[in-house]
mmCIF file of C-alpha atoms (C1' of nucleotides) and ligand atoms in Angstrom:
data_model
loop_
_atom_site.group_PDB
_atom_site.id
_atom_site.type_symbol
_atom_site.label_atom_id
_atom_site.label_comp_id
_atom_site.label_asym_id
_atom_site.label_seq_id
_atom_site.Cartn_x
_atom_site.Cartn_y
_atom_site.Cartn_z
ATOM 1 C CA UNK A 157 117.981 104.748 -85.114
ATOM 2 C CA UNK A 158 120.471 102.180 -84.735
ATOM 3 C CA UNK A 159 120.306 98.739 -86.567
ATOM 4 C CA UNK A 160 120.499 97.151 -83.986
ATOM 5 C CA UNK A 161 120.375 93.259 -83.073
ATOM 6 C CA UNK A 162 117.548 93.454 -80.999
ATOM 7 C CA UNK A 163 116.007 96.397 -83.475
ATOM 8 C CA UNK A 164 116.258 93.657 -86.427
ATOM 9 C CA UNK A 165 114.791 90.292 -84.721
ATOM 10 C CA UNK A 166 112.205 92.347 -82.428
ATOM 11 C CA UNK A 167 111.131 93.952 -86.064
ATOM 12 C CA UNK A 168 111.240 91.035 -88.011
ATOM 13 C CA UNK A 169 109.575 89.014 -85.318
ATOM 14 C CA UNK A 170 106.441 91.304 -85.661
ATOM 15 C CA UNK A 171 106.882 91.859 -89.198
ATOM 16 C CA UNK A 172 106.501 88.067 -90.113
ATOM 17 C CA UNK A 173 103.054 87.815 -87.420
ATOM 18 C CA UNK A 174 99.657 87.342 -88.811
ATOM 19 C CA UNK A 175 98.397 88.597 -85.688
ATOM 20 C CA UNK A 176 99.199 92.017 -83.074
ATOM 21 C CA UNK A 177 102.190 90.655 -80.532
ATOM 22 C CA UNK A 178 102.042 91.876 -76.740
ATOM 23 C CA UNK A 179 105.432 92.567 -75.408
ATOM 24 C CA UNK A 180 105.548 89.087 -73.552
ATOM 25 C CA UNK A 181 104.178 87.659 -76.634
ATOM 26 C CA UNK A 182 107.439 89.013 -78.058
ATOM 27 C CA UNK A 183 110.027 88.074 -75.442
ATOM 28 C CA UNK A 184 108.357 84.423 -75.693
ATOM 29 C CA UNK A 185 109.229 84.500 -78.989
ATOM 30 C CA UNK A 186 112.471 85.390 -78.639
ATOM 31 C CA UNK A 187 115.617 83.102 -78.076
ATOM 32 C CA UNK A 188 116.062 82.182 -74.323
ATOM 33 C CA UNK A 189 117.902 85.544 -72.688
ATOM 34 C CA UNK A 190 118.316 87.073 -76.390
ATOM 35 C CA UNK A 191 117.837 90.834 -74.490
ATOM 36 C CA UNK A 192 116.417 92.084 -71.514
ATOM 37 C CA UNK A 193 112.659 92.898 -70.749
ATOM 38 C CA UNK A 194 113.284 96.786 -70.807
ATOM 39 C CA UNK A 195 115.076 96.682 -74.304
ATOM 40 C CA UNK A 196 112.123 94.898 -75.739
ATOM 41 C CA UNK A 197 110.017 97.762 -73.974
ATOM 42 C CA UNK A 198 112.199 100.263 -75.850
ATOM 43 C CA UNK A 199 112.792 98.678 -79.047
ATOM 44 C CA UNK A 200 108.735 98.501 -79.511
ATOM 45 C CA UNK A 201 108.444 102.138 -78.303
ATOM 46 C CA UNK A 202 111.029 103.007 -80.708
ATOM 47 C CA UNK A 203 109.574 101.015 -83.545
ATOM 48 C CA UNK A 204 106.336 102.553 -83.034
ATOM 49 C CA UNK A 205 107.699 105.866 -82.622
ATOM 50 C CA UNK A 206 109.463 105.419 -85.884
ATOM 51 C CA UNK A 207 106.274 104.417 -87.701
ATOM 52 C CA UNK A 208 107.049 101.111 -88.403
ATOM 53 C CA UNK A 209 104.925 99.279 -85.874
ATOM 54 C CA UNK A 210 101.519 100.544 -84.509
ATOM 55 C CA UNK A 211 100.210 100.045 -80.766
ATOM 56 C CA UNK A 212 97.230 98.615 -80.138
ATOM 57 C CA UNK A 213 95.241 98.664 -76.513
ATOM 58 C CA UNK A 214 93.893 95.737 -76.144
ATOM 59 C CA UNK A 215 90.212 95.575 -73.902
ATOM 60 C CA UNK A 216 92.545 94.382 -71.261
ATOM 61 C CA UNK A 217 94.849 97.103 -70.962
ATOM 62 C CA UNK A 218 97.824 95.315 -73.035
ATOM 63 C CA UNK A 219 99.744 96.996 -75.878
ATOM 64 C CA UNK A 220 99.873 95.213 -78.480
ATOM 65 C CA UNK A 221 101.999 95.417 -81.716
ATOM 66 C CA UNK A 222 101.802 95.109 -84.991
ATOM 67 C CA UNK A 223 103.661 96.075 -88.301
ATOM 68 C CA UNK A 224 102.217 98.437 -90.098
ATOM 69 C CA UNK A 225 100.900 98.103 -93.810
ATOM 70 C CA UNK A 226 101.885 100.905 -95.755
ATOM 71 C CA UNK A 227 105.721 101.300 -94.492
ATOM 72 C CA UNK A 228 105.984 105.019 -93.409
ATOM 73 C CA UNK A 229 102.549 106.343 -93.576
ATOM 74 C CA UNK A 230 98.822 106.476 -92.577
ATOM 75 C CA UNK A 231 99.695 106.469 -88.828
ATOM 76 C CA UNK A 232 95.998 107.627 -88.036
ATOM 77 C CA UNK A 233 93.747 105.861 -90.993
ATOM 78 C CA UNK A 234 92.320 104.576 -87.688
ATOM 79 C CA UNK A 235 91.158 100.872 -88.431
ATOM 80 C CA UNK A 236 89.567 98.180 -86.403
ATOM 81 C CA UNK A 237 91.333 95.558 -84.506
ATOM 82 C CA UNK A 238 89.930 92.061 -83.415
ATOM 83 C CA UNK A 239 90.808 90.570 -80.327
ATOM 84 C CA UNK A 240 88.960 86.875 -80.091
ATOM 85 C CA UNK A 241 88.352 85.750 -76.730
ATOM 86 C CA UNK A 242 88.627 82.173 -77.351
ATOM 87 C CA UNK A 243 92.097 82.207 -79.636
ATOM 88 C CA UNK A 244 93.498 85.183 -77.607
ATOM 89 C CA UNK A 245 94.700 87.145 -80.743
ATOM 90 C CA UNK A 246 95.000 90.312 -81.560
ATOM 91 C CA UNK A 247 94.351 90.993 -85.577
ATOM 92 C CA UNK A 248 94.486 94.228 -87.500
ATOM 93 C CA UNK A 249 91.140 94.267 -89.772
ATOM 94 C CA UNK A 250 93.094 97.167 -91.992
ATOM 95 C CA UNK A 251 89.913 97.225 -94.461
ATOM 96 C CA UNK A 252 87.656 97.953 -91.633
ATOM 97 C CA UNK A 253 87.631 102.222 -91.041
ATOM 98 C CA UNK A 254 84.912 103.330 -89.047
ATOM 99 C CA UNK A 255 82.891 106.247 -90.356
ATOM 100 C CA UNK A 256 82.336 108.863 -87.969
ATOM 101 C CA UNK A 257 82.390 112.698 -87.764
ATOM 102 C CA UNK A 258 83.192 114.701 -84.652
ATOM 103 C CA UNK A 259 81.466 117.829 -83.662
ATOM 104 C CA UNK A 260 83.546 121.536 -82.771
ATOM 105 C CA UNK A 261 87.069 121.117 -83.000
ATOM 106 C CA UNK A 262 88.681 118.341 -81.674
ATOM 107 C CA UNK A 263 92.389 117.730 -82.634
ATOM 108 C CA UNK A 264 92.336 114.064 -82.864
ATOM 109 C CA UNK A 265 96.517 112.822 -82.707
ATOM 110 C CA UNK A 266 95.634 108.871 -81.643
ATOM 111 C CA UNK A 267 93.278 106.653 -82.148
ATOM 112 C CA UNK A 268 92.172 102.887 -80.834
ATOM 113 C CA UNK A 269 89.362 100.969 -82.036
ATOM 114 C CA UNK A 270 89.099 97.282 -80.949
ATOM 115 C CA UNK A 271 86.432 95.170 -81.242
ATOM 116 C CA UNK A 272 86.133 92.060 -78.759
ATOM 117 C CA UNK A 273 84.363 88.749 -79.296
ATOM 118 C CA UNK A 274 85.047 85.406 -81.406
ATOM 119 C CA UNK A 275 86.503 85.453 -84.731
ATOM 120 C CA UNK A 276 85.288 83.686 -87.616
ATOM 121 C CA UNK A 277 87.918 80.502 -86.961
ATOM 122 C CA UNK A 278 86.922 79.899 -83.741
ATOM 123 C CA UNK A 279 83.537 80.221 -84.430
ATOM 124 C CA UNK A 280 83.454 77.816 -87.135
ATOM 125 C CA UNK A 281 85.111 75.007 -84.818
ATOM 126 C CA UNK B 199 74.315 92.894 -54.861
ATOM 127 C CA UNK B 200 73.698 94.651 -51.878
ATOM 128 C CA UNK B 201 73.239 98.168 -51.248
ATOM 129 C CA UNK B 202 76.444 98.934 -49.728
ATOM 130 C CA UNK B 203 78.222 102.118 -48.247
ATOM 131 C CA UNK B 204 80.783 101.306 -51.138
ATOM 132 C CA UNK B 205 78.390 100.898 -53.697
ATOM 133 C CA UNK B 206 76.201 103.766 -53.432
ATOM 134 C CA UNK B 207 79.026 106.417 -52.804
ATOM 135 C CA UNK B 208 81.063 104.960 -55.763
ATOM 136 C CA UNK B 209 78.400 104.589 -57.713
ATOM 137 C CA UNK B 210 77.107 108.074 -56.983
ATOM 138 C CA UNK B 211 80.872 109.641 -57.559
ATOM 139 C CA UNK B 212 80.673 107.691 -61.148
ATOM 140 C CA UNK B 213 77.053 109.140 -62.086
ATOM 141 C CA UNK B 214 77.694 112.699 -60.826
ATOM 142 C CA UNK B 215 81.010 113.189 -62.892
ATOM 143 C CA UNK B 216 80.849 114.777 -66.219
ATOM 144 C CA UNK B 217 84.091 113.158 -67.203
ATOM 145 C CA UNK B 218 84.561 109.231 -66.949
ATOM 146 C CA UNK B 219 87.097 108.686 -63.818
ATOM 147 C CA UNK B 220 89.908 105.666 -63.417
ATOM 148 C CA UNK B 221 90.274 103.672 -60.516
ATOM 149 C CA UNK B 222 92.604 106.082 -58.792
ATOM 150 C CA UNK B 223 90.900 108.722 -59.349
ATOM 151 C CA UNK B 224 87.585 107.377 -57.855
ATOM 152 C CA UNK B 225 89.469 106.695 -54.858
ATOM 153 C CA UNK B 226 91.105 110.441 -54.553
ATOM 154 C CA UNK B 227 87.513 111.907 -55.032
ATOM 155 C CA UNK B 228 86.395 109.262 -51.650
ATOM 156 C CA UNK B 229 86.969 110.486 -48.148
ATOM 157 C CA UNK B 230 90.229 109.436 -47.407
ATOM 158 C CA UNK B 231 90.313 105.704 -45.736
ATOM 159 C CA UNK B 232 86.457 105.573 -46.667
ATOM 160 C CA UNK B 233 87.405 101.716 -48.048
ATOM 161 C CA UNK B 234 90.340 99.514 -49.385
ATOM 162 C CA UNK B 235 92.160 99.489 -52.647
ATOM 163 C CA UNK B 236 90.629 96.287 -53.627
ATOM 164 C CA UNK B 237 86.936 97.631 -52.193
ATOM 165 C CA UNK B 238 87.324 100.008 -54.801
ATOM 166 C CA UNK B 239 88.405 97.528 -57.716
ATOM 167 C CA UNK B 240 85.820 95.037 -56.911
ATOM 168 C CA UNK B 241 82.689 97.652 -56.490
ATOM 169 C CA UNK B 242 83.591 98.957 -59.675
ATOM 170 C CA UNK B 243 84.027 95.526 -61.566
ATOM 171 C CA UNK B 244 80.223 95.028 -59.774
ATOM 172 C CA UNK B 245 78.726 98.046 -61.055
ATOM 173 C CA UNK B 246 80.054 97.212 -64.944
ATOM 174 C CA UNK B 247 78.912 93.360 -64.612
ATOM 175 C CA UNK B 248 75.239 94.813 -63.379
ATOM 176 C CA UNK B 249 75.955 97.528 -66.176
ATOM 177 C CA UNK B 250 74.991 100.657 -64.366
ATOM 178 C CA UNK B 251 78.698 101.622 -65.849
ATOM 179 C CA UNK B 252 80.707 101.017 -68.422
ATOM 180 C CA UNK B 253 84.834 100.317 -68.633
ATOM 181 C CA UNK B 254 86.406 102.414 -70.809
ATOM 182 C CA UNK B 255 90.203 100.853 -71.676
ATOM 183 C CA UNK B 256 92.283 104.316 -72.801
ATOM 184 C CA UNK B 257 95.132 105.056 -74.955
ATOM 185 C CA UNK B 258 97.250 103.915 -71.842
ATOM 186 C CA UNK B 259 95.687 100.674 -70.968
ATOM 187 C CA UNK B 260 94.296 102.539 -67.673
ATOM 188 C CA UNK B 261 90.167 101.638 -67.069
ATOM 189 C CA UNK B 262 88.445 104.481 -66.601
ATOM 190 C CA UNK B 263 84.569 104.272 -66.041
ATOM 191 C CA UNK B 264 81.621 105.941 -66.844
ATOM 192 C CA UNK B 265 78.055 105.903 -66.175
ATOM 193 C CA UNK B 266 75.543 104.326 -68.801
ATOM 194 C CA UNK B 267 73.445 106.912 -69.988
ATOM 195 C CA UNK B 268 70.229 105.046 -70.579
ATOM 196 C CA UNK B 269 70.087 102.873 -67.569
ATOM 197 C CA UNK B 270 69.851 99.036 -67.579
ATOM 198 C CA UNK B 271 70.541 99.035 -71.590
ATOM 199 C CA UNK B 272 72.766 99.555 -74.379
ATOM 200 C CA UNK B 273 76.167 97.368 -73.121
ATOM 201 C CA UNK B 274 77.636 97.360 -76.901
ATOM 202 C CA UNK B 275 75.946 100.503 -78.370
ATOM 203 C CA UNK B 276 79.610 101.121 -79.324
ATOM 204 C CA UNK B 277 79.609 104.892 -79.242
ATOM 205 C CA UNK B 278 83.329 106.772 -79.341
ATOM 206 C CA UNK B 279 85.241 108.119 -76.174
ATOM 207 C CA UNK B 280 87.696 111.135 -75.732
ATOM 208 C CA UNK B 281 90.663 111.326 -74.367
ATOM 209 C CA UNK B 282 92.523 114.913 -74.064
ATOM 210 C CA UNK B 283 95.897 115.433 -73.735
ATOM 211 C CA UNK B 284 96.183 118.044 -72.261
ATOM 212 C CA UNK B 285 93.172 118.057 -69.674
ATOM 213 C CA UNK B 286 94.199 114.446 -69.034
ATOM 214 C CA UNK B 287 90.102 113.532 -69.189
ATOM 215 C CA UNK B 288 88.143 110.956 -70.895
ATOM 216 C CA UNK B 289 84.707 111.770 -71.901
ATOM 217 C CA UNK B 290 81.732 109.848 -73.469
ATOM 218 C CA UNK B 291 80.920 110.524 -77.253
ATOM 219 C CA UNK B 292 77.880 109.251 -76.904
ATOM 220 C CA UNK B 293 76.268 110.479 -79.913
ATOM 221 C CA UNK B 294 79.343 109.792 -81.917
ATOM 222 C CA UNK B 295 78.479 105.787 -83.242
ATOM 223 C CA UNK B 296 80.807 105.106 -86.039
ATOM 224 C CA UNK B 297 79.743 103.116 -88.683
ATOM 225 C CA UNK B 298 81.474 99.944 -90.285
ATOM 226 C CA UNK B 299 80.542 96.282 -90.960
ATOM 227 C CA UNK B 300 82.719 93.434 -90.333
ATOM 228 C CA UNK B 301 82.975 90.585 -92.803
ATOM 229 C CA UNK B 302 82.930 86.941 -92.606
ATOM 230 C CA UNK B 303 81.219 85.984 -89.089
ATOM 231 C CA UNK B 304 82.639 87.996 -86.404
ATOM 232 C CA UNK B 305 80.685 87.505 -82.759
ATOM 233 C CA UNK B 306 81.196 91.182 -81.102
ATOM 234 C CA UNK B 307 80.524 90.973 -77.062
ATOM 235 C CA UNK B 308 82.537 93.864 -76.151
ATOM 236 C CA UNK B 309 83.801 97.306 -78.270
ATOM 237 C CA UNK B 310 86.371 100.249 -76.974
ATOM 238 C CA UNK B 311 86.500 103.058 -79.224
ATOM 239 C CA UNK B 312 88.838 105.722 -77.862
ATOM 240 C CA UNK B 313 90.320 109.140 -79.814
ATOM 241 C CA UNK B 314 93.305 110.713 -78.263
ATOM 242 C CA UNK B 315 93.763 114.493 -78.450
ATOM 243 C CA UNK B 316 92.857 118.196 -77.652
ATOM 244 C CA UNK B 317 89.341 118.206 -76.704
ATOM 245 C CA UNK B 318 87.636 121.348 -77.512
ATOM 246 C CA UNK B 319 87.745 123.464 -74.622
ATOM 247 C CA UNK B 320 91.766 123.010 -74.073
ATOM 248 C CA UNK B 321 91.853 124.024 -78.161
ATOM 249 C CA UNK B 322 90.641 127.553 -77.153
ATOM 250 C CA UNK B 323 92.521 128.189 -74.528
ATOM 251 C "C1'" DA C 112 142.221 99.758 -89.039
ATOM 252 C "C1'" DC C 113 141.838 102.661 -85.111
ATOM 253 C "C1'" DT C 114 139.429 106.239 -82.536
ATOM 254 C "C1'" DT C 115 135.557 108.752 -81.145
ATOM 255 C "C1'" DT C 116 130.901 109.620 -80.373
ATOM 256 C "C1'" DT C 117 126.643 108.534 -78.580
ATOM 257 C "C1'" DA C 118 122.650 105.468 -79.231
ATOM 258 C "C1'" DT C 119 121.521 101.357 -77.224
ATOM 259 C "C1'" DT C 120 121.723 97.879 -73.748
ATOM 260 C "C1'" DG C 121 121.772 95.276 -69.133
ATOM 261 C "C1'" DC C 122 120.737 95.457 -64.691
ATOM 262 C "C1'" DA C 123 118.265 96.340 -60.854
ATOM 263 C "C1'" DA C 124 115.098 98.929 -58.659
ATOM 264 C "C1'" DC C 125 110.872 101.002 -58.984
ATOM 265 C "C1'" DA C 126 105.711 102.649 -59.776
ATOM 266 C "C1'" DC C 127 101.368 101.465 -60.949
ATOM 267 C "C1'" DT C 128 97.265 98.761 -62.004
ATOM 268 C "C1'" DG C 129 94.762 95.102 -60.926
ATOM 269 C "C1'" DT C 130 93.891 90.365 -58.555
ATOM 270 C "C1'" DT C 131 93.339 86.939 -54.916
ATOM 271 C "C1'" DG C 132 92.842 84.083 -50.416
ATOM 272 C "C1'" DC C 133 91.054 84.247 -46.207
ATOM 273 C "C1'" DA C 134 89.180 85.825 -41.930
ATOM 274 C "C1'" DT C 135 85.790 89.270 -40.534
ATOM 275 C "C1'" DT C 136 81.971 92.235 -41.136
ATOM 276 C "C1'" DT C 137 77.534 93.599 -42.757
ATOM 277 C "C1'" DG C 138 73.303 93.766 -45.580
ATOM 278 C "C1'" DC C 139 69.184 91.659 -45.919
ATOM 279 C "C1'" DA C 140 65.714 88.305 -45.779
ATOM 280 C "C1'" DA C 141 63.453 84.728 -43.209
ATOM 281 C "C1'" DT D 149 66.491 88.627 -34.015
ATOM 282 C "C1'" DT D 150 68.882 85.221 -36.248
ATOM 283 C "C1'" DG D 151 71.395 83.192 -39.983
ATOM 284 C "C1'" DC D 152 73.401 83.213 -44.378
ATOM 285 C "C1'" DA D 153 75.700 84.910 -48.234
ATOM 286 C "C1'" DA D 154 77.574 88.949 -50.086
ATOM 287 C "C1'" DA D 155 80.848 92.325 -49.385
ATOM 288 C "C1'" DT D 156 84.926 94.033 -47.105
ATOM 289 C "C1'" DG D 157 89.829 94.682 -45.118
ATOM 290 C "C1'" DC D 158 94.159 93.235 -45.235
ATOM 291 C "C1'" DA D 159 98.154 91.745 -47.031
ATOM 292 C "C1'" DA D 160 100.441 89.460 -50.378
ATOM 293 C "C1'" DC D 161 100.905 88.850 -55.044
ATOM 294 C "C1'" DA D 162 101.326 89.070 -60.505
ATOM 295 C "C1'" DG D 163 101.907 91.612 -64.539
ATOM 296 C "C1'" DT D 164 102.976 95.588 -67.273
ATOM 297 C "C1'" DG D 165 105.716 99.179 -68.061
ATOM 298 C "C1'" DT D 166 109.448 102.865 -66.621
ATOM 299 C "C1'" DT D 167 113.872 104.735 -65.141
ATOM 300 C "C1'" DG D 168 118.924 105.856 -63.661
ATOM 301 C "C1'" DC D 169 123.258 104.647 -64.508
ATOM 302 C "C1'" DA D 170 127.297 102.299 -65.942
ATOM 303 C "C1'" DA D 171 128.812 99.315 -69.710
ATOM 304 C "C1'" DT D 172 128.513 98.075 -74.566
ATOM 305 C "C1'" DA D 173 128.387 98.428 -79.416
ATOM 306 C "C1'" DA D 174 126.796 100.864 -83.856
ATOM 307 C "C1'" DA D 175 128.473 103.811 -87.169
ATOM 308 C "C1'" DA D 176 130.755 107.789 -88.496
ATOM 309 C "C1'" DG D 177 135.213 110.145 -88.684
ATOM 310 C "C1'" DT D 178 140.271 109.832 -88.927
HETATM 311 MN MN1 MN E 8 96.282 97.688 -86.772
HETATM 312 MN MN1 MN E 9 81.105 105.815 -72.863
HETATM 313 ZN ZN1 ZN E 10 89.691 83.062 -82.421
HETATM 314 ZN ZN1 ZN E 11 91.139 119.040 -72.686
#
DNA sequence: ACTTTTATTGCAACACTGTTGCATTTGCAA
DNA sequence: TTGCAAATGCAACAGTGTTGCAATAAAAGT
């Protein structure tokens, strides 16, 4: 992979967010016409591909990005995410894993957990 | 809401299947021209608000909906769903509740826990 | 430094999912 | 049967994400 102009600010742009970034969350983000809308798309597939973002599917449908903790590992240590419907942001709750066992054999290569309601700022204004 | 052709068929379509079904999908399985696009969309988005189904948001961002297994109840009993790979379905987990606790004071309205894999029967074959 | 290689980009067109406004139809209750 | 509101068809739209291809720019080789 390429280091990249776009590879460097797209990364660093999610790197430095408290909270999960959509694509257009991104591009907003960006400088006015920094790169076009399909090399954000590819830069963030990329990234993720790489293992140095994770996706998130927001209840809504929209990926959502965010850097991941431990640099090149634990791509499944499947964790919660947060989306509040009042702030509109997406949060990684890293602490939070889910206890669950599956029955037979499943192969499980992906997984999404995201929890949907109003996080503890908004619900304390 | 009324007791519609739409309803009833969709709604029937939704119950019957063993798998949960997407939009498109629900429309392949209806008599060709039986009703519109948006028909479709907007019976659908009925059924979930009355909660004789629930949206299921997949590793893709595509809805796919299921029927509730115990009738008028459980909206948030946060059980897991499946999503194979190879056999392209999604299935209810519905005995599979994982267990976590959030911190601080989270409000939860809505949950969408989705694994992404081989499902069992495309394992042994 | 210059050349070469090829990963990455811009552009423009596209597919798909889902939504909406409005006129018309239809379920249902009075 | 009549009347009203809910539901529908249609057609246009918005948003997200993908793709083919020619041009550009990393970065490795000389
Ligand atoms: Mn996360
Ligand atoms: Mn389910
Ligand atoms: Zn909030
Ligand atoms: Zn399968």
């Amino acid at each position: 992979m390429r280091n990249t102009q776009a590879t460097q600010k797209i990364y660093d742009i999610i790197k430095d967010s408290e909270i999960a970034l959509s694509h257009s969350e991104v591009q907003n983000m960006l400088p006015e016409g920094f790169c076009d809308r399909a090399t954000i798309y590819r830069v963030l597939e990329r990234l993720a591909q790489k293992g140095s973002i994770h996706k998130i599917v927001n209840v809504d449908g929209v990926i959502n990005y965010a850097a991941c903790e431990y640099a090149a590992n634990t791509p499944s240590a499947t964790h919660v995410h947060f989306n509040c419907e009042r702030c509109q942001t997406v949060t990684c709750l890293e602490e939070i894993k889910p206890n669950f066992t599956l029955p037979k054999n499943y192969k499980i290569h992906q997984s999404n957990f995201v929890l949907s309601g109003i996080c503890p700022n908004c619900s304390a204004n």
